[in-house]
C-alpha positions as a LaTeX table, in Angstrom:
\begin{tabular}{lrrr}
\hline
Residue & $x$ (\AA) & $y$ (\AA) & $z$ (\AA) \\
\hline
Met1 & $-0.02$ & $-0.03$ & 0.02 \\
Leu2 & 1.24 & 3.55 & $-0.90$ \\
Thr3 & 1.61 & 6.01 & 1.64 \\
Gln4 & 2.68 & 9.01 & $-0.45$ \\
Ile5 & $-0.77$ & 10.01 & $-1.64$ \\
Glu6 & $-2.12$ & 13.01 & 0.58 \\
Gly7 & $-5.60$ & 13.31 & $-0.90$ \\
Ile8 & $-6.97$ & 15.33 & $-3.73$ \\
His9 & $-4.75$ & 17.89 & $-5.40$ \\
His10 & $-7.13$ & 19.41 & $-7.90$ \\
Ile11 & $-10.21$ & 18.72 & $-9.99$ \\
Thr12 & $-10.35$ & 19.83 & $-13.52$ \\
Ser13 & $-13.65$ & 20.31 & $-15.49$ \\
Leu14 & $-14.77$ & 21.27 & $-19.07$ \\
Ala15 & $-16.82$ & 24.67 & $-19.47$ \\
Arg16 & $-18.30$ & 26.37 & $-22.50$ \\
Asp17 & $-17.94$ & 30.23 & $-21.33$ \\
Ala18 & $-14.72$ & 31.46 & $-19.65$ \\
Gln19 & $-16.46$ & 34.62 & $-18.39$ \\
Ala20 & $-19.54$ & 32.78 & $-16.87$ \\
Thr21 & $-17.25$ & 30.16 & $-15.30$ \\
Asp22 & $-14.87$ & 32.79 & $-13.84$ \\
Arg23 & $-18.00$ & 34.76 & $-12.41$ \\
Phe24 & $-19.54$ & 31.75 & $-11.04$ \\
Val25 & $-16.44$ & 30.35 & $-9.25$ \\
Thr26 & $-15.11$ & 33.77 & $-7.88$ \\
Glu27 & $-18.43$ & 35.62 & $-7.19$ \\
Thr28 & $-20.78$ & 32.75 & $-6.44$ \\
Leu29 & $-18.54$ & 30.43 & $-4.67$ \\
Gly30 & $-16.03$ & 32.94 & $-3.55$ \\
Leu31 & $-12.99$ & 31.12 & $-4.50$ \\
Arg32 & $-9.73$ & 33.01 & $-5.64$ \\
Arg33 & $-8.54$ & 32.80 & $-9.14$ \\
Val34 & $-4.93$ & 31.83 & $-8.53$ \\
Lys35 & $-3.77$ & 31.26 & $-12.19$ \\
Lys36 & $-4.81$ & 32.56 & $-15.65$ \\
Thr37 & $-2.83$ & 30.35 & $-18.15$ \\
Val38 & $-3.74$ & 28.26 & $-21.24$ \\
Asn39 & $-4.29$ & 24.71 & $-22.16$ \\
Phe40 & $-0.83$ & 23.12 & $-22.82$ \\
Asp41 & $-2.39$ & 21.21 & $-25.81$ \\
Ala42 & $-4.72$ & 23.96 & $-26.97$ \\
Pro43 & $-3.09$ & 27.24 & $-26.35$ \\
Asp44 & $-6.14$ & 29.28 & $-27.64$ \\
Val45 & $-8.16$ & 27.92 & $-24.60$ \\
Tyr46 & $-7.70$ & 29.13 & $-21.06$ \\
His47 & $-6.58$ & 26.98 & $-18.22$ \\
Leu48 & $-8.17$ & 28.79 & $-15.28$ \\
Tyr49 & $-7.38$ & 27.85 & $-11.54$ \\
Tyr50 & $-9.39$ & 28.61 & $-8.43$ \\
Ala51 & $-8.59$ & 27.76 & $-4.91$ \\
Asn52 & $-8.12$ & 29.18 & $-1.41$ \\
Gly53 & $-5.86$ & 32.34 & $-1.02$ \\
Thr54 & $-2.60$ & 30.29 & $-1.62$ \\
Gly55 & $-3.76$ & 27.64 & $-4.28$ \\
Glu56 & $-3.33$ & 25.01 & $-1.47$ \\
Pro57 & $-3.54$ & 21.58 & $-2.83$ \\
Gly58 & $-6.91$ & 19.96 & $-2.01$ \\
Thr59 & $-8.60$ & 23.42 & $-2.58$ \\
Val60 & $-7.92$ & 23.69 & $-6.34$ \\
Leu61 & $-10.77$ & 23.79 & $-8.90$ \\
Thr62 & $-9.54$ & 24.27 & $-12.61$ \\
Tyr63 & $-11.40$ & 24.60 & $-15.90$ \\
Phe64 & $-10.82$ & 24.32 & $-19.61$ \\
Pro65 & $-13.54$ & 26.56 & $-21.08$ \\
Phe66 & $-13.95$ & 25.52 & $-24.87$ \\
Ala67 & $-16.18$ & 28.10 & $-26.45$ \\
His68 & $-18.10$ & 25.71 & $-28.81$ \\
Ile69 & $-18.08$ & 22.59 & $-26.74$ \\
Gly70 & $-21.30$ & 20.63 & $-26.49$ \\
Ala71 & $-22.97$ & 19.66 & $-23.11$ \\
Gly72 & $-21.67$ & 16.56 & $-21.32$ \\
Arg73 & $-23.72$ & 13.63 & $-20.63$ \\
Arg74 & $-23.81$ & 12.41 & $-17.10$ \\
Gly75 & $-23.13$ & 8.61 & $-16.54$ \\
Ser76 & $-20.75$ & 6.10 & $-15.37$ \\
Gly77 & $-17.04$ & 6.39 & $-15.73$ \\
Glu78 & $-16.63$ & 10.05 & $-14.46$ \\
Val79 & $-16.59$ & 12.30 & $-11.29$ \\
Gly80 & $-20.17$ & 12.88 & $-10.82$ \\
Thr81 & $-20.10$ & 15.28 & $-7.76$ \\
Thr82 & $-17.37$ & 17.66 & $-6.46$ \\
Val83 & $-17.97$ & 18.27 & $-2.84$ \\
Phe84 & $-16.64$ & 21.22 & $-0.80$ \\
Ser85 & $-16.26$ & 21.54 & 2.97 \\
Val86 & $-17.94$ & 24.41 & 4.87 \\
Pro87 & $-18.08$ & 25.07 & 8.52 \\
Gln88 & $-20.69$ & 23.83 & 10.83 \\
Gly89 & $-23.96$ & 25.98 & 10.56 \\
Ala90 & $-22.97$ & 27.27 & 7.03 \\
Leu91 & $-25.44$ & 25.63 & 4.84 \\
Gly92 & $-28.29$ & 27.98 & 5.63 \\
Phe93 & $-26.07$ & 30.86 & 4.51 \\
Trp94 & $-25.31$ & 29.04 & 1.20 \\
Glu95 & $-28.74$ & 27.93 & 0.52 \\
Lys96 & $-30.03$ & 31.43 & 0.83 \\
Arg97 & $-27.19$ & 32.88 & $-1.14$ \\
Phe98 & $-27.59$ & 30.43 & $-3.93$ \\
Arg99 & $-31.35$ & 31.03 & $-4.15$ \\
Ala100 & $-30.91$ & 34.86 & $-4.21$ \\
Leu101 & $-28.13$ & 34.43 & $-6.98$ \\
Gly102 & $-30.45$ & 32.10 & $-9.14$ \\
Val103 & $-28.35$ & 28.93 & $-8.76$ \\
Val104 & $-30.13$ & 25.82 & $-9.87$ \\
Gly105 & $-30.24$ & 22.22 & $-8.94$ \\
Leu106 & $-30.71$ & 22.97 & $-5.19$ \\
Ser107 & $-31.58$ & 20.09 & $-3.04$ \\
His108 & $-30.59$ & 18.39 & 0.18 \\
Glu109 & $-29.52$ & 14.69 & 1.03 \\
Val110 & $-27.92$ & 12.98 & 3.92 \\
Arg111 & $-24.90$ & 10.72 & 3.08 \\
Phe112 & $-23.00$ & 9.00 & 6.02 \\
Gly113 & $-24.70$ & 11.22 & 8.57 \\
Glu114 & $-23.80$ & 14.53 & 6.75 \\
Asp115 & $-26.25$ & 16.97 & 5.44 \\
Arg116 & $-25.32$ & 17.81 & 1.74 \\
Leu117 & $-26.36$ & 20.90 & $-0.22$ \\
Leu118 & $-26.35$ & 19.84 & $-3.78$ \\
Phe119 & $-26.32$ & 22.43 & $-6.55$ \\
Ser120 & $-25.35$ & 22.89 & $-10.24$ \\
Gly121 & $-22.43$ & 25.00 & $-11.57$ \\
Ala122 & $-22.45$ & 27.37 & $-14.78$ \\
Asp123 & $-22.70$ & 24.30 & $-17.07$ \\
Gly124 & $-24.56$ & 21.96 & $-14.91$ \\
Asp125 & $-21.58$ & 20.73 & $-13.06$ \\
Gly126 & $-22.50$ & 18.57 & $-10.15$ \\
Phe127 & $-21.42$ & 20.19 & $-6.80$ \\
Ala128 & $-22.22$ & 19.79 & $-3.16$ \\
Leu129 & $-21.39$ & 21.44 & 0.15 \\
Val130 & $-20.92$ & 19.59 & 3.32 \\
Glu131 & $-20.64$ & 21.09 & 6.85 \\
Thr132 & $-17.43$ & 19.84 & 8.72 \\
Thr133 & $-15.78$ & 20.52 & 11.87 \\
Gly134 & $-12.00$ & 21.06 & 12.34 \\
Asp135 & $-11.09$ & 21.95 & 8.83 \\
Gln136 & $-8.15$ & 24.33 & 9.44 \\
Arg137 & $-7.61$ & 25.28 & 5.82 \\
Ala138 & $-7.90$ & 29.05 & 5.44 \\
Pro139 & $-10.56$ & 30.34 & 3.15 \\
Trp140 & $-9.96$ & 33.08 & 0.54 \\
Ala141 & $-10.54$ & 36.38 & 2.42 \\
Gly142 & $-10.96$ & 38.48 & $-0.65$ \\
Ala143 & $-14.56$ & 37.56 & $-1.50$ \\
Asp144 & $-17.77$ & 39.01 & 0.04 \\
Ile145 & $-18.17$ & 36.00 & 2.28 \\
Asp146 & $-17.50$ & 35.87 & 5.89 \\
Ala147 & $-14.76$ & 33.57 & 6.96 \\
Glu148 & $-17.13$ & 31.82 & 9.25 \\
Val149 & $-19.05$ & 30.41 & 6.37 \\
Ala150 & $-16.72$ & 30.35 & 3.43 \\
Leu151 & $-15.43$ & 27.19 & 1.41 \\
Arg152 & $-12.42$ & 25.62 & 2.95 \\
Gly153 & $-11.56$ & 23.37 & 0.09 \\
Phe154 & $-12.50$ & 19.88 & $-1.14$ \\
His155 & $-14.37$ & 17.53 & 1.27 \\
Ser156 & $-14.56$ & 14.68 & $-1.22$ \\
Ala157 & $-15.40$ & 13.48 & $-4.75$ \\
Ser158 & $-17.97$ & 11.03 & $-5.82$ \\
Leu159 & $-16.96$ & 8.76 & $-8.82$ \\
Val160 & $-19.76$ & 7.24 & $-10.72$ \\
Leu161 & $-19.09$ & 3.66 & $-11.70$ \\
Ala162 & $-20.73$ & 0.72 & $-13.48$ \\
Asp163 & $-18.70$ & $-1.57$ & $-11.43$ \\
Arg164 & $-16.37$ & $-0.14$ & $-8.54$ \\
Gly165 & $-14.27$ & $-3.29$ & $-8.06$ \\
Gly166 & $-11.32$ & $-2.11$ & $-10.06$ \\
Thr167 & $-11.28$ & 1.33 & $-8.83$ \\
Gln168 & $-11.79$ & 0.12 & $-5.03$ \\
Ala169 & $-8.57$ & $-2.07$ & $-5.35$ \\
Leu170 & $-6.74$ & 0.91 & $-7.01$ \\
Leu171 & $-7.67$ & 3.31 & $-4.19$ \\
Glu172 & $-6.70$ & 0.77 & $-1.57$ \\
Leu173 & $-3.33$ & 0.49 & $-3.34$ \\
Met174 & $-3.15$ & 4.28 & $-3.18$ \\
Gly175 & $-3.54$ & 4.18 & 0.61 \\
Tyr176 & $-7.41$ & 4.51 & 0.89 \\
Arg177 & $-9.38$ & 2.32 & 3.04 \\
Pro178 & $-13.17$ & 1.54 & 3.03 \\
Glu179 & $-14.93$ & 3.24 & 5.80 \\
Gly180 & $-18.62$ & 2.65 & 5.17 \\
Glu181 & $-21.24$ & 1.66 & 2.82 \\
Glu182 & $-24.72$ & 3.08 & 2.24 \\
Gly183 & $-26.87$ & 1.62 & $-0.48$ \\
Arg184 & $-24.70$ & 1.59 & $-3.63$ \\
Val185 & $-22.13$ & 4.11 & $-2.21$ \\
Leu186 & $-18.79$ & 2.89 & $-0.65$ \\
Arg187 & $-16.96$ & 5.65 & 1.18 \\
Met188 & $-12.97$ & 5.40 & 0.84 \\
Val189 & $-10.87$ & 7.44 & 3.22 \\
Arg190 & $-7.25$ & 8.28 & 3.26 \\
Glu191 & $-6.23$ & 8.86 & 6.82 \\
Gly192 & $-3.90$ & 11.80 & 7.56 \\
Ala193 & $-4.91$ & 13.47 & 4.37 \\
Asn194 & $-4.63$ & 17.28 & 3.40 \\
Gly195 & $-8.17$ & 17.84 & 4.24 \\
Ala196 & $-9.49$ & 16.32 & 0.86 \\
Gly197 & $-9.14$ & 12.67 & 1.73 \\
Ile198 & $-12.65$ & 11.20 & 1.03 \\
Ile199 & $-13.60$ & 9.32 & $-2.34$ \\
Asp200 & $-17.10$ & 8.03 & $-2.55$ \\
Leu201 & $-17.58$ & 5.29 & $-5.14$ \\
Glu202 & $-21.20$ & 5.34 & $-6.43$ \\
Thr203 & $-22.16$ & 2.06 & $-8.35$ \\
Gln204 & $-24.68$ & 2.87 & $-11.02$ \\
Pro205 & $-24.55$ & $-0.43$ & $-13.34$ \\
Asp206 & $-27.35$ & 0.90 & $-15.50$ \\
Ala207 & $-26.22$ & 4.45 & $-16.10$ \\
Pro208 & $-25.20$ & 5.16 & $-19.58$ \\
Val209 & $-21.34$ & 5.68 & $-20.21$ \\
Ala210 & $-20.50$ & 9.38 & $-19.54$ \\
Arg211 & $-19.86$ & 11.53 & $-22.57$ \\
Gln212 & $-17.45$ & 14.49 & $-21.69$ \\
Gly213 & $-18.54$ & 18.02 & $-22.46$ \\
Ala214 & $-19.40$ & 21.25 & $-20.78$ \\
Gly215 & $-20.03$ & 20.54 & $-17.14$ \\
Ser216 & $-18.03$ & 17.33 & $-17.04$ \\
Val217 & $-15.00$ & 16.72 & $-14.89$ \\
His218 & $-12.02$ & 16.00 & $-17.22$ \\
His219 & $-9.88$ & 14.36 & $-14.60$ \\
Ile220 & $-9.15$ & 14.27 & $-10.75$ \\
Ala221 & $-5.75$ & 14.65 & $-9.50$ \\
Tyr222 & $-4.12$ & 13.17 & $-6.32$ \\
Ala223 & $-1.51$ & 15.08 & $-4.33$ \\
Val224 & 2.04 & 14.03 & $-3.62$ \\
Ala225 & 4.58 & 15.96 & $-1.74$ \\
Asp226 & 7.37 & 16.09 & $-4.48$ \\
Asp227 & 9.08 & 14.49 & $-7.40$ \\
Ala228 & 10.63 & 11.75 & $-5.46$ \\
Ala229 & 7.29 & 10.80 & $-4.06$ \\
Gln230 & 5.62 & 10.94 & $-7.48$ \\
Leu231 & 8.28 & 8.70 & $-9.03$ \\
Thr232 & 7.67 & 6.10 & $-6.32$ \\
Val233 & 3.88 & 6.15 & $-6.76$ \\
Arg234 & 4.44 & 5.90 & $-10.59$ \\
Lys235 & 6.68 & 2.86 & $-10.27$ \\
Val236 & 4.25 & 0.97 & $-7.97$ \\
Leu237 & 1.37 & 1.77 & $-10.22$ \\
Val238 & 3.30 & 0.59 & $-13.37$ \\
Asp239 & 4.51 & $-2.55$ & $-11.46$ \\
Asn240 & 0.73 & $-3.16$ & $-10.87$ \\
Gly241 & $-0.08$ & $-3.05$ & $-14.53$ \\
Phe242 & $-1.32$ & 0.55 & $-14.98$ \\
Gln243 & $-0.40$ & 2.30 & $-18.36$ \\
Ile244 & 0.98 & 5.66 & $-16.98$ \\
Thr245 & 2.30 & 8.66 & $-18.86$ \\
Pro246 & 5.96 & 10.00 & $-18.40$ \\
Val247 & 6.21 & 12.89 & $-15.84$ \\
Ile248 & 5.05 & 16.04 & $-17.55$ \\
Asp249 & 5.90 & 19.55 & $-16.27$ \\
Arg250 & 2.73 & 21.63 & $-15.80$ \\
Asp251 & 4.76 & 24.71 & $-14.62$ \\
Tyr252 & 2.94 & 24.78 & $-11.21$ \\
Phe253 & 3.22 & 20.99 & $-10.50$ \\
His254 & 4.60 & 17.90 & $-12.08$ \\
Ser255 & 2.00 & 15.28 & $-13.41$ \\
Val256 & 1.49 & 11.76 & $-14.51$ \\
Tyr257 & $-1.82$ & 10.48 & $-15.84$ \\
Phe258 & $-3.65$ & 7.17 & $-16.26$ \\
Arg259 & $-7.05$ & 5.68 & $-16.72$ \\
Ala260 & $-8.60$ & 4.07 & $-13.61$ \\
Pro261 & $-10.40$ & 0.80 & $-14.31$ \\
Gly262 & $-13.84$ & 2.32 & $-13.91$ \\
Gly263 & $-12.93$ & 4.82 & $-16.83$ \\
Val264 & $-12.28$ & 8.04 & $-14.58$ \\
Leu265 & $-8.92$ & 9.78 & $-15.68$ \\
Phe266 & $-6.63$ & 9.95 & $-12.66$ \\
Glu267 & $-3.39$ & 12.17 & $-12.14$ \\
Ile268 & $-0.88$ & 12.21 & $-9.73$ \\
Ala269 & 0.32 & 15.83 & $-8.96$ \\
Thr270 & 3.10 & 17.26 & $-6.88$ \\
Asn271 & 2.58 & 19.96 & $-4.23$ \\
Gln272 & 5.73 & 21.72 & $-5.60$ \\
Pro273 & 6.50 & 24.29 & $-7.07$ \\
Gly274 & 3.11 & 25.91 & $-6.46$ \\
Phe275 & 1.30 & 28.84 & $-7.97$ \\
Ala276 & 3.68 & 31.61 & $-6.76$ \\
Arg277 & 6.61 & 30.41 & $-8.83$ \\
Asp278 & 5.89 & 33.12 & $-11.36$ \\
Glu279 & 3.52 & 35.61 & $-9.70$ \\
Asp280 & 3.62 & 37.64 & $-6.37$ \\
Pro281 & 1.33 & 35.83 & $-3.89$ \\
Glu282 & $-0.52$ & 39.18 & $-3.48$ \\
His283 & $-1.53$ & 39.03 & $-7.37$ \\
Leu284 & $-2.09$ & 35.41 & $-8.10$ \\
Gly285 & $-4.32$ & 34.83 & $-11.15$ \\
Glu286 & $-4.29$ & 38.38 & $-12.47$ \\
Ala287 & $-1.83$ & 38.39 & $-15.50$ \\
Leu288 & $-2.01$ & 36.06 & $-18.22$ \\
Lys289 & 0.87 & 33.34 & $-17.77$ \\
Leu290 & 2.01 & 31.36 & $-20.59$ \\
Pro291 & 4.01 & 28.10 & $-20.76$ \\
Arg292 & 7.48 & 28.64 & $-22.29$ \\
Gln293 & 6.37 & 26.83 & $-25.53$ \\
His294 & 3.59 & 29.24 & $-26.08$ \\
Ala295 & 5.33 & 32.53 & $-25.16$ \\
Ser296 & 5.55 & 33.54 & $-28.66$ \\
Leu297 & 1.77 & 33.48 & $-28.95$ \\
Arg298 & 1.05 & 36.15 & $-26.28$ \\
Glu299 & 0.25 & 39.05 & $-28.59$ \\
Thr300 & $-2.25$ & 36.88 & $-30.31$ \\
Leu301 & $-3.68$ & 35.29 & $-27.28$ \\
Glu302 & $-4.13$ & 38.46 & $-25.36$ \\
Arg303 & $-6.30$ & 39.65 & $-28.33$ \\
Ser304 & $-8.33$ & 36.65 & $-28.92$ \\
Leu305 & $-8.87$ & 35.14 & $-25.33$ \\
Pro306 & $-12.04$ & 36.52 & $-23.51$ \\
Lys307 & $-11.45$ & 39.10 & $-20.96$ \\
Ile308 & $-12.07$ & 37.89 & $-17.51$ \\
Gly309 & $-11.98$ & 39.45 & $-14.23$ \\
Asp310 & $-11.92$ & 42.91 & $-15.35$ \\
\hline
\end{tabular}
């Protein structure tokens, strides 16, 4: 069993409208935009990062907004719900706020004794808030939301699977253990995690296979401390038969990718070097930052990319 995995690092989704996505995440959810860069493989598309004030792993929600992308189809083989932690007593504030702002998809459910407020994102993304105690992660103080109720970071993610067996075995190899089961949901927990140590496996054998599009999660990334930890994890996964990419430098972390048995795209990402490597911490996410290979495109991209946050 691996001990290097620290919990969720980031979750990356697909969107249609960069401006609508940016407004929803910063103004409705109150997260900080910590990086404004571009997709390494499609530099005419933003890669937008949102998190707490420092961009702490376990709080990072990112988006690829493709202007002409079709809507995703929900189903098996994807992250179905991205769940954020809020302090005890905060759900009433959030439900009132969401109703006032016209957020759709509002409903409540109880899972493993926790009251969850479900809601939809700008493209129908599946989100939920859960009240927790003892979450010491500092919220972003720059939004119009009091710290007493603000989002702390990820609580968990729910993976929708036709058959959970292979993914459960993989997560156990990655240091997670089963904690409980309710109906078709198995909760996996990584002890000593970074605050984002829960993965729920939802078995839906009759669901259609998910089709990615606007509102879909593209991949879920798991955190490791550094390059050495990542290489250890990669070797163990390769030795267990997983087809894994070489290490890829993503400027703010280093990544390897592989497909989990249930169809969800997994990433292992390092905590280093972080989002302050090329920006003053006081000004994260303000300027357009480009990977070296796309630096020559700056003039064109600054003209063509939608203006956000202005």
